[in-house]
Amino acid sequence: MMRFALTLLLFAFTFGVLSCSPVFSDLILAKVDRRIDLTSQIVRIATSLKVENVGSNPASEILLSFPENQAKHLAYLTVTLNEGKGKGKASSGAGLPVEVVDPKDVPDSLTFYSVSLPKGLGKGESLLLDVLAVFTHTLEPFPEKISQADIQLLLYQDTAHYLSPYKVVVQSLTVKFPEARVESYTKLEGTKLSGSELKYGPFHNIPPFSYLPIIIHFENNQPFAVAEELVREIEISHWGNVQVTEHYNLFHGGAKSKGEFSRLDYQARPYVRGASAFRRLVARLPPRAHSVYYRDEIGNISTSSLWGDSKKTELEIEPRYPLFGGWKTAFTIGYGLPLRDFLFELDGKRFLNFSFGSPINELVIDTLIVKVVLPEGSKFISASAPFPVKQWQETKFSHLDLVGRPVVVLEKNNVVPEHNEYFQVYYKFNSLSMLREPLMLIFGFFSLFVACIVYMHADMSISKSSASYLAKVQWEEVQATVQQIHNIISHCLTAHDKLEASLRELSRTGDVQGCKATRKSVDSLLKGVSKDLKPLVAFLQSSPQAAHILPKVEELIAKERDLQERLMAKHTTVVDCYEKKLGGRDIENRIAPNQQKITALRQEVDDLMDFIDEI
């Protein structure tokens, strides 16, 4: 039903064209051979035209016409002059000038291109032209949605007759398919399907603007890789390297996937349970590419392989998952190239000669942005491309940049592999500017070392005559004195513990003489300590900085002396009792009142020691 409706629409278009078209009678197309390549998502129509001038005036241009539904998808158009049968080379070595024109009294539904001839075509003369037209997004998936196990079928619409403002004497048409399976096609007289090729014609004496619609429904499981946006950054370093970074936002532009995806079925039979998906892409990098990487937002992707020789470098990349219709992915490819292979000099200027399009095979790019980052200090910048592009300049800052690096930006929509031609960026650059960054590093490190030397030899302390400095020195002296007192009291407490230990040893062995000897050594130690404390306490009493801590220190010393006296009294009592051979209960009764006080004093002394230790 859809096919019938489209056919009616095309016939209506044909009737409208024929009813209002003028006749361009000076030129005729003696022979037209058309070849339509449908082996990928990109439709390529190669047409060989034999043009004859049957008028009296010489012709300087030839018009090419395209219907509106094709013209809006036209990505690339080139016309070359064929020197003769079988040569297929342009006499000028390049394509002829082509521009869009708007002739009078022609249908609005047609788009015309004017091809300028290198010399006028005189009466009775003829020439051969090779026309290549490349279209994107013209193949329509039918059905529009398929499951994982389905194959992808496409619908293609065109005209069997060559649509031209000139009369065509004889014309043939050949359509090439990727597979031998063709679901259906418009059958005309002389139509022949042989394997993966469908032939129409030959047709004879076709009037101007003749349109004979054909619709073809066929199988095509080739990768429909479409980049919504590709940003290529080419950074030039005059130290010998060109760094290329390519950011891809990719999706499968074929029939959209419906239903669930089964990884198990796909792994078991990938070419049956995923015939319409693409698993890998091949990027043809320039020779001598190095430091190649392939990663996405997660990190490096290891499912890739790289090989190459002196003529090419091929990178086979495999996304993290197979891409079915409508699925998307994003990734980045980066690699380095030798500078001498792409940077040259001409008339006092340097120029970069680099390819414009993507290195990935059969990739359609909706928007391509190429950024050429030039060295800082580049001047008189200009760019030249073999086809129309938008261009502007911006600035990028990188390591050790002062004013930033100039960036030439080129943008083009609807880009196909045929756009992978060389473009040039011209600029002037003083080689002495290369020394700027090394000198900045040298000066930076030199300044750092000088600053370190000055810092190490400079007296950064506060003036010794200032009140804050004197207060700081006095407080440090107070802290040192308090620490000495703390250490002396610690020695006293150690002596107390030694005295207690001698009493326990006496109760165990009854050795009175040993206990007396310990008492004698402890007495000698405590007398020396008492002498050491006097000058320290006197210093604290004379220092204003010690006013808030002096009461605690004096309290500590007083309690330690009280504890010392009570321990001595206890020791004397116990030794006397043992000499009189009194019993253990009598000894405990005599020292009991004093023992309670000793325990309380020891706890108070320990608390004061902790307080002073915190200070």
mmCIF file of C-alpha atoms in Angstrom, residues 128-464:
data_model
loop_
_atom_site.group_PDB
_atom_site.id
_atom_site.type_symbol
_atom_site.label_atom_id
_atom_site.label_comp_id
_atom_site.label_asym_id
_atom_site.label_seq_id
_atom_site.Cartn_x
_atom_site.Cartn_y
_atom_site.Cartn_z
ATOM 1 C CA LEU A 128 32.621 13.012 -22.323
ATOM 2 C CA LEU A 129 31.822 13.909 -18.702
ATOM 3 C CA ASP A 130 32.012 11.704 -15.631
ATOM 4 C CA VAL A 131 29.597 12.792 -12.903
ATOM 5 C CA LEU A 132 29.725 11.403 -9.375
ATOM 6 C CA ALA A 133 26.877 12.290 -7.028
ATOM 7 C CA VAL A 134 26.907 11.001 -3.433
ATOM 8 C CA PHE A 135 23.773 10.998 -1.280
ATOM 9 C CA THR A 136 23.168 10.289 2.413
ATOM 10 C CA HIS A 137 20.039 9.367 4.362
ATOM 11 C CA THR A 138 18.172 8.392 1.188
ATOM 12 C CA LEU A 139 17.773 4.693 1.969
ATOM 13 C CA GLU A 140 14.643 4.142 4.055
ATOM 14 C CA PRO A 141 14.413 1.083 6.339
ATOM 15 C CA PHE A 142 11.272 -0.899 5.531
ATOM 16 C CA PRO A 143 10.137 -2.127 7.954
ATOM 17 C CA GLU A 144 11.292 0.738 10.148
ATOM 18 C CA LYS A 145 11.710 -1.490 13.237
ATOM 19 C CA ILE A 146 13.126 -4.996 13.367
ATOM 20 C CA SER A 147 13.978 -7.516 16.069
ATOM 21 C CA GLN A 148 17.411 -8.854 16.889
ATOM 22 C CA ALA A 149 17.028 -11.866 14.601
ATOM 23 C CA ASP A 150 15.645 -9.962 11.576
ATOM 24 C CA ILE A 151 17.608 -8.860 8.553
ATOM 25 C CA GLN A 152 17.542 -5.229 7.459
ATOM 26 C CA LEU A 153 15.491 -4.377 4.357
ATOM 27 C CA LEU A 154 15.726 -0.999 2.660
ATOM 28 C CA LEU A 155 13.632 0.971 0.236
ATOM 29 C CA TYR A 156 15.230 3.017 -2.555
ATOM 30 C CA GLN A 157 13.359 5.363 -4.928
ATOM 31 C CA ASP A 158 14.711 6.909 -8.106
ATOM 32 C CA THR A 159 13.993 7.349 -11.793
ATOM 33 C CA ALA A 160 14.907 4.863 -14.496
ATOM 34 C CA HIS A 161 15.260 7.757 -16.963
ATOM 35 C CA TYR A 162 18.084 10.223 -16.513
ATOM 36 C CA LEU A 163 16.428 13.424 -15.311
ATOM 37 C CA SER A 164 17.937 16.147 -17.474
ATOM 38 C CA PRO A 165 16.936 19.370 -19.226
ATOM 39 C CA TYR A 166 18.379 17.866 -22.403
ATOM 40 C CA LYS A 167 17.155 15.193 -24.743
ATOM 41 C CA VAL A 168 18.774 11.796 -24.160
ATOM 42 C CA VAL A 169 19.398 9.645 -27.230
ATOM 43 C CA VAL A 170 20.272 6.410 -25.466
ATOM 44 C CA GLN A 171 20.597 5.594 -21.779
ATOM 45 C CA SER A 172 21.195 2.549 -19.577
ATOM 46 C CA LEU A 173 20.959 2.080 -15.805
ATOM 47 C CA THR A 174 22.687 -0.444 -13.540
ATOM 48 C CA VAL A 175 21.925 -0.827 -9.829
ATOM 49 C CA LYS A 176 24.451 -2.650 -7.623
ATOM 50 C CA PHE A 177 23.287 -4.338 -4.362
ATOM 51 C CA PRO A 178 25.354 -5.622 -1.416
ATOM 52 C CA GLU A 179 23.500 -8.975 -1.441
ATOM 53 C CA ALA A 180 21.827 -11.042 -4.121
ATOM 54 C CA ARG A 181 18.541 -10.914 -2.217
ATOM 55 C CA VAL A 182 16.112 -8.368 -3.688
ATOM 56 C CA GLU A 183 12.612 -8.458 -2.236
ATOM 57 C CA SER A 184 10.944 -6.524 -5.041
ATOM 58 C CA TYR A 185 11.649 -3.954 -7.736
ATOM 59 C CA THR A 186 9.818 -2.020 -10.410
ATOM 60 C CA LYS A 187 9.717 -4.088 -13.578
ATOM 61 C CA LEU A 188 10.070 -2.263 -16.862
ATOM 62 C CA GLU A 189 10.701 -3.409 -20.408
ATOM 63 C CA GLY A 190 14.240 -4.729 -20.707
ATOM 64 C CA THR A 191 14.719 -5.094 -16.931
ATOM 65 C CA LYS A 192 17.140 -7.860 -15.913
ATOM 66 C CA LEU A 193 18.179 -9.001 -12.420
ATOM 67 C CA SER A 194 21.416 -10.956 -12.383
ATOM 68 C CA GLY A 195 22.862 -11.843 -8.986
ATOM 69 C CA SER A 196 23.461 -8.575 -7.111
ATOM 70 C CA GLU A 197 22.966 -6.343 -10.178
ATOM 71 C CA LEU A 198 19.764 -4.960 -11.639
ATOM 72 C CA LYS A 199 19.823 -3.499 -15.153
ATOM 73 C CA TYR A 200 17.290 -1.184 -16.794
ATOM 74 C CA GLY A 201 17.280 -0.249 -20.460
ATOM 75 C CA PRO A 202 18.667 0.711 -22.812
ATOM 76 C CA PHE A 203 16.124 3.522 -23.268
ATOM 77 C CA HIS A 204 16.037 5.505 -26.515
ATOM 78 C CA ASN A 205 15.065 9.057 -27.362
ATOM 79 C CA ILE A 206 14.138 10.205 -23.861
ATOM 80 C CA PRO A 207 12.626 13.698 -23.895
ATOM 81 C CA PRO A 208 13.875 16.434 -21.525
ATOM 82 C CA PHE A 209 12.802 16.149 -17.877
ATOM 83 C CA SER A 210 11.517 12.615 -18.361
ATOM 84 C CA TYR A 211 10.934 10.897 -15.020
ATOM 85 C CA LEU A 212 10.157 7.183 -14.862
ATOM 86 C CA PRO A 213 9.846 6.189 -11.184
ATOM 87 C CA ILE A 214 11.307 2.966 -9.823
ATOM 88 C CA ILE A 215 11.186 1.542 -6.302
ATOM 89 C CA ILE A 216 13.542 -1.181 -5.081
ATOM 90 C CA HIS A 217 13.189 -3.193 -1.862
ATOM 91 C CA PHE A 218 16.391 -5.065 -0.989
ATOM 92 C CA GLU A 219 18.517 -6.488 1.806
ATOM 93 C CA ASN A 220 21.439 -4.500 3.211
ATOM 94 C CA ASN A 221 23.114 -5.482 6.479
ATOM 95 C CA GLN A 222 26.147 -3.246 6.038
ATOM 96 C CA PRO A 223 27.099 -0.992 8.999
ATOM 97 C CA PHE A 224 24.955 2.149 9.035
ATOM 98 C CA ALA A 225 27.464 4.111 11.122
ATOM 99 C CA VAL A 226 26.412 7.747 11.417
ATOM 100 C CA ALA A 227 28.298 10.354 13.458
ATOM 101 C CA GLU A 228 25.946 13.001 14.799
ATOM 102 C CA GLU A 229 29.035 15.066 15.511
ATOM 103 C CA LEU A 230 32.728 14.470 14.996
ATOM 104 C CA VAL A 231 35.284 16.896 16.425
ATOM 105 C CA ARG A 232 38.817 16.461 15.077
ATOM 106 C CA GLU A 233 41.564 18.392 16.845
ATOM 107 C CA ILE A 234 44.906 18.606 15.040
ATOM 108 C CA GLU A 235 47.569 20.136 17.269
ATOM 109 C CA ILE A 236 50.874 21.165 15.715
ATOM 110 C CA SER A 237 54.071 21.067 17.729
ATOM 111 C CA HIS A 238 57.195 22.388 16.034
ATOM 112 C CA TRP A 239 59.191 20.008 18.188
ATOM 113 C CA GLY A 240 58.340 17.359 15.582
ATOM 114 C CA ASN A 241 54.859 15.995 16.258
ATOM 115 C CA VAL A 242 51.257 16.381 15.097
ATOM 116 C CA GLN A 243 48.751 15.152 17.678
ATOM 117 C CA VAL A 244 45.322 14.186 16.345
ATOM 118 C CA THR A 245 42.343 13.660 18.671
ATOM 119 C CA GLU A 246 38.944 12.639 17.303
ATOM 120 C CA HIS A 247 35.763 12.677 19.414
ATOM 121 C CA TYR A 248 32.894 10.617 17.965
ATOM 122 C CA ASN A 249 29.184 10.650 18.847
ATOM 123 C CA LEU A 250 28.044 7.645 16.836
ATOM 124 C CA PHE A 251 24.739 5.866 16.271
ATOM 125 C CA HIS A 252 23.324 3.123 14.066
ATOM 126 C CA GLY A 253 21.241 4.859 11.400
ATOM 127 C CA GLY A 254 19.464 1.758 10.083
ATOM 128 C CA ALA A 255 16.203 0.074 11.050
ATOM 129 C CA LYS A 256 15.561 0.629 14.750
ATOM 130 C CA SER A 257 15.776 -2.317 17.091
ATOM 131 C CA LYS A 258 12.638 -3.511 18.842
ATOM 132 C CA GLY A 259 12.201 -6.072 21.588
ATOM 133 C CA GLU A 260 14.805 -7.289 24.042
ATOM 134 C CA PHE A 261 18.460 -7.894 23.321
ATOM 135 C CA SER A 262 19.829 -11.347 24.164
ATOM 136 C CA ARG A 263 23.573 -11.410 24.680
ATOM 137 C CA LEU A 264 23.517 -15.205 24.777
ATOM 138 C CA ASP A 265 21.850 -15.511 21.357
ATOM 139 C CA TYR A 266 24.165 -12.895 19.929
ATOM 140 C CA GLN A 267 27.329 -14.602 21.211
ATOM 141 C CA ALA A 268 26.152 -17.991 19.928
ATOM 142 C CA ARG A 269 25.174 -16.849 16.412
ATOM 143 C CA PRO A 270 26.290 -13.233 15.861
ATOM 144 C CA TYR A 271 25.705 -13.256 12.109
ATOM 145 C CA VAL A 272 22.180 -14.623 12.497
ATOM 146 C CA ARG A 273 21.003 -13.092 15.801
ATOM 147 C CA GLY A 274 22.580 -9.750 15.006
ATOM 148 C CA ALA A 275 22.886 -9.521 11.243
ATOM 149 C CA SER A 276 21.860 -5.863 11.139
ATOM 150 C CA ALA A 277 24.211 -4.791 13.948
ATOM 151 C CA PHE A 278 27.774 -3.698 13.425
ATOM 152 C CA ARG A 279 30.440 -5.002 15.748
ATOM 153 C CA ARG A 280 33.581 -3.253 14.557
ATOM 154 C CA LEU A 281 34.811 -0.319 12.510
ATOM 155 C CA VAL A 282 38.061 0.133 10.606
ATOM 156 C CA ALA A 283 39.950 3.433 10.649
ATOM 157 C CA ARG A 284 42.657 3.931 8.042
ATOM 158 C CA LEU A 285 45.221 6.173 9.704
ATOM 159 C CA PRO A 286 48.124 7.882 7.937
ATOM 160 C CA PRO A 287 51.414 5.985 7.642
ATOM 161 C CA ARG A 288 53.783 6.101 10.615
ATOM 162 C CA ALA A 289 50.983 6.843 13.079
ATOM 163 C CA HIS A 290 52.155 6.194 16.638
ATOM 164 C CA SER A 291 50.916 6.411 20.236
ATOM 165 C CA VAL A 292 47.462 5.273 19.107
ATOM 166 C CA TYR A 293 44.709 5.012 21.724
ATOM 167 C CA TYR A 294 40.988 4.249 21.723
ATOM 168 C CA ARG A 295 38.887 5.067 24.780
ATOM 169 C CA ASP A 296 35.504 6.298 26.001
ATOM 170 C CA GLU A 297 34.187 7.949 29.158
ATOM 171 C CA ILE A 298 34.849 4.803 31.208
ATOM 172 C CA GLY A 299 38.469 4.456 30.121
ATOM 173 C CA ASN A 300 40.649 2.638 27.645
ATOM 174 C CA ILE A 301 38.925 0.062 25.401
ATOM 175 C CA SER A 302 41.129 -2.967 24.856
ATOM 176 C CA THR A 303 38.975 -4.590 22.140
ATOM 177 C CA SER A 304 40.951 -3.063 19.286
ATOM 178 C CA SER A 305 43.828 -4.072 17.064
ATOM 179 C CA LEU A 306 46.413 -2.092 15.124
ATOM 180 C CA TRP A 307 48.585 -3.045 12.209
ATOM 181 C CA GLY A 308 50.313 -1.203 9.430
ATOM 182 C CA ASP A 309 53.200 -0.851 7.016
ATOM 183 C CA SER A 310 55.022 1.939 5.208
ATOM 184 C CA LYS A 311 51.883 2.882 3.231
ATOM 185 C CA LYS A 312 49.096 2.768 5.800
ATOM 186 C CA THR A 313 48.113 2.108 9.390
ATOM 187 C CA GLU A 314 44.815 0.387 10.120
ATOM 188 C CA LEU A 315 43.034 0.519 13.463
ATOM 189 C CA GLU A 316 40.181 -1.922 13.975
ATOM 190 C CA ILE A 317 37.987 -0.745 16.820
ATOM 191 C CA GLU A 318 35.226 -2.668 18.521
ATOM 192 C CA PRO A 319 32.735 -0.863 20.793
ATOM 193 C CA ARG A 320 31.916 -2.249 24.215
ATOM 194 C CA TYR A 321 28.648 -3.633 22.807
ATOM 195 C CA PRO A 322 27.261 -4.328 19.315
ATOM 196 C CA LEU A 323 25.254 -1.459 17.861
ATOM 197 C CA PHE A 324 21.735 -2.201 16.645
ATOM 198 C CA GLY A 325 19.449 0.291 14.934
ATOM 199 C CA GLY A 326 19.015 3.487 16.957
ATOM 200 C CA TRP A 327 21.712 2.553 19.516
ATOM 201 C CA LYS A 328 24.397 5.123 20.321
ATOM 202 C CA THR A 329 27.973 5.184 21.529
ATOM 203 C CA ALA A 330 30.681 7.788 22.110
ATOM 204 C CA PHE A 331 34.426 7.275 22.002
ATOM 205 C CA THR A 332 37.724 9.010 21.294
ATOM 206 C CA ILE A 333 40.577 8.043 18.984
ATOM 207 C CA GLY A 334 43.984 9.677 19.325
ATOM 208 C CA TYR A 335 47.320 9.257 17.580
ATOM 209 C CA GLY A 336 50.527 11.096 16.807
ATOM 210 C CA LEU A 337 52.147 11.730 13.434
ATOM 211 C CA PRO A 338 55.601 12.927 12.301
ATOM 212 C CA LEU A 339 55.492 16.673 11.651
ATOM 213 C CA ARG A 340 57.669 16.523 8.541
ATOM 214 C CA ASP A 341 55.048 14.431 6.707
ATOM 215 C CA PHE A 342 52.394 17.160 6.916
ATOM 216 C CA LEU A 343 54.072 20.549 7.448
ATOM 217 C CA PHE A 344 55.774 22.334 4.547
ATOM 218 C CA GLU A 345 57.069 25.785 3.612
ATOM 219 C CA LEU A 346 56.081 27.944 0.650
ATOM 220 C CA ASP A 347 56.889 31.607 -0.063
ATOM 221 C CA GLY A 348 58.031 32.306 3.485
ATOM 222 C CA LYS A 349 54.957 30.685 5.007
ATOM 223 C CA ARG A 350 54.427 27.344 6.648
ATOM 224 C CA PHE A 351 51.369 25.314 5.750
ATOM 225 C CA LEU A 352 49.752 22.186 7.105
ATOM 226 C CA ASN A 353 48.509 19.734 4.473
ATOM 227 C CA PHE A 354 46.056 17.339 6.126
ATOM 228 C CA SER A 355 43.039 15.214 5.240
ATOM 229 C CA PHE A 356 39.653 16.710 6.084
ATOM 230 C CA GLY A 357 37.277 13.791 6.692
ATOM 231 C CA SER A 358 37.194 10.864 9.079
ATOM 232 C CA PRO A 359 39.555 7.893 8.694
ATOM 233 C CA ILE A 360 36.711 5.449 9.447
ATOM 234 C CA ASN A 361 35.414 3.598 6.400
ATOM 235 C CA GLU A 362 31.947 4.437 5.026
ATOM 236 C CA LEU A 363 31.086 6.796 7.873
ATOM 237 C CA VAL A 364 28.393 9.434 7.390
ATOM 238 C CA ILE A 365 29.019 12.575 9.453
ATOM 239 C CA ASP A 366 26.119 14.928 10.080
ATOM 240 C CA THR A 367 28.394 17.634 11.509
ATOM 241 C CA LEU A 368 32.178 17.642 11.212
ATOM 242 C CA ILE A 369 34.269 20.191 13.102
ATOM 243 C CA VAL A 370 38.005 20.292 12.382
ATOM 244 C CA LYS A 371 40.162 22.314 14.770
ATOM 245 C CA VAL A 372 43.769 23.056 13.845
ATOM 246 C CA VAL A 373 45.715 24.226 16.905
ATOM 247 C CA LEU A 374 48.736 26.268 15.809
ATOM 248 C CA PRO A 375 51.778 27.118 17.952
ATOM 249 C CA GLU A 376 51.570 30.193 20.143
ATOM 250 C CA GLY A 377 52.852 33.199 18.256
ATOM 251 C CA SER A 378 51.567 32.151 14.820
ATOM 252 C CA LYS A 379 50.517 35.065 12.574
ATOM 253 C CA PHE A 380 48.910 35.771 9.197
ATOM 254 C CA ILE A 381 46.705 32.698 9.412
ATOM 255 C CA SER A 382 44.491 31.490 6.552
ATOM 256 C CA ALA A 383 42.864 28.207 5.502
ATOM 257 C CA SER A 384 41.981 26.661 2.161
ATOM 258 C CA ALA A 385 39.649 23.707 1.508
ATOM 259 C CA PRO A 386 38.649 22.043 -1.801
ATOM 260 C CA PHE A 387 34.936 22.552 -1.006
ATOM 261 C CA PRO A 388 32.839 25.158 0.831
ATOM 262 C CA VAL A 389 33.201 25.114 4.631
ATOM 263 C CA LYS A 390 32.395 27.457 7.493
ATOM 264 C CA GLN A 391 35.528 28.731 9.155
ATOM 265 C CA TRP A 392 36.484 30.967 12.063
ATOM 266 C CA GLN A 393 39.259 31.340 14.621
ATOM 267 C CA GLU A 394 39.397 30.922 18.365
ATOM 268 C CA THR A 395 42.057 30.624 21.077
ATOM 269 C CA LYS A 396 43.148 27.678 23.178
ATOM 270 C CA PHE A 397 45.292 27.822 26.314
ATOM 271 C CA SER A 398 47.678 25.003 27.145
ATOM 272 C CA HIS A 399 50.772 24.483 29.292
ATOM 273 C CA LEU A 400 53.034 27.535 29.672
ATOM 274 C CA ASP A 401 50.952 29.636 27.254
ATOM 275 C CA LEU A 402 50.886 33.393 27.746
ATOM 276 C CA VAL A 403 48.444 34.661 25.099
ATOM 277 C CA GLY A 404 47.037 31.300 23.981
ATOM 278 C CA ARG A 405 47.356 29.273 20.806
ATOM 279 C CA PRO A 406 45.385 30.312 17.709
ATOM 280 C CA VAL A 407 42.884 27.695 16.531
ATOM 281 C CA VAL A 408 41.496 27.524 12.985
ATOM 282 C CA VAL A 409 38.028 25.934 13.026
ATOM 283 C CA LEU A 410 36.446 24.412 9.906
ATOM 284 C CA GLU A 411 32.881 23.110 9.971
ATOM 285 C CA LYS A 412 30.881 21.191 7.369
ATOM 286 C CA ASN A 413 27.596 19.286 7.422
ATOM 287 C CA ASN A 414 26.720 16.060 5.613
ATOM 288 C CA VAL A 415 30.252 14.731 5.186
ATOM 289 C CA VAL A 416 31.045 11.475 3.339
ATOM 290 C CA PRO A 417 34.330 9.618 2.621
ATOM 291 C CA GLU A 418 34.679 11.527 -0.672
ATOM 292 C CA HIS A 419 35.307 14.654 1.410
ATOM 293 C CA ASN A 420 38.456 13.078 2.794
ATOM 294 C CA GLU A 421 40.580 15.395 0.667
ATOM 295 C CA TYR A 422 43.519 17.511 1.728
ATOM 296 C CA PHE A 423 43.043 21.015 3.076
ATOM 297 C CA GLN A 424 45.716 23.570 3.943
ATOM 298 C CA VAL A 425 46.266 25.977 6.822
ATOM 299 C CA TYR A 426 48.845 28.698 6.144
ATOM 300 C CA TYR A 427 50.640 30.728 8.824
ATOM 301 C CA LYS A 428 53.899 32.432 9.724
ATOM 302 C CA PHE A 429 55.894 31.378 12.742
ATOM 303 C CA ASN A 430 59.244 32.607 14.063
ATOM 304 C CA SER A 431 61.456 29.667 15.013
ATOM 305 C CA LEU A 432 62.895 31.651 17.916
ATOM 306 C CA SER A 433 59.466 31.457 19.537
ATOM 307 C CA MET A 434 60.163 27.780 20.151
ATOM 308 C CA LEU A 435 62.662 28.836 22.823
ATOM 309 C CA ARG A 436 59.987 30.670 24.808
ATOM 310 C CA GLU A 437 58.749 27.693 26.792
ATOM 311 C CA PRO A 438 62.205 26.204 27.592
ATOM 312 C CA LEU A 439 63.385 29.653 28.724
ATOM 313 C CA MET A 440 60.274 30.036 30.864
ATOM 314 C CA LEU A 441 61.022 26.684 32.520
ATOM 315 C CA ILE A 442 64.670 27.612 33.076
ATOM 316 C CA PHE A 443 63.745 31.003 34.505
ATOM 317 C CA GLY A 444 61.040 29.455 36.685
ATOM 318 C CA PHE A 445 63.364 26.861 38.233
ATOM 319 C CA PHE A 446 66.131 29.443 38.620
ATOM 320 C CA SER A 447 63.740 31.768 40.470
ATOM 321 C CA LEU A 448 62.630 28.891 42.685
ATOM 322 C CA PHE A 449 66.202 28.003 43.650
ATOM 323 C CA VAL A 450 67.054 31.653 44.343
ATOM 324 C CA ALA A 451 63.969 31.979 46.547
ATOM 325 C CA CYS A 452 64.988 28.857 48.478
ATOM 326 C CA ILE A 453 68.507 30.196 49.008
ATOM 327 C CA VAL A 454 67.198 33.547 50.219
ATOM 328 C CA TYR A 455 64.739 31.839 52.530
ATOM 329 C CA MET A 456 67.378 29.568 54.053
ATOM 330 C CA HIS A 457 69.765 32.473 54.724
ATOM 331 C CA ALA A 458 67.307 35.145 55.791
ATOM 332 C CA ASP A 459 66.373 35.710 59.434
ATOM 333 C CA MET A 460 62.611 35.444 59.334
ATOM 334 C CA SER A 461 62.152 35.611 63.096
ATOM 335 C CA ILE A 462 60.428 38.473 64.932
ATOM 336 C CA SER A 463 62.686 41.233 66.330
ATOM 337 C CA LYS A 464 64.376 40.182 69.569
#
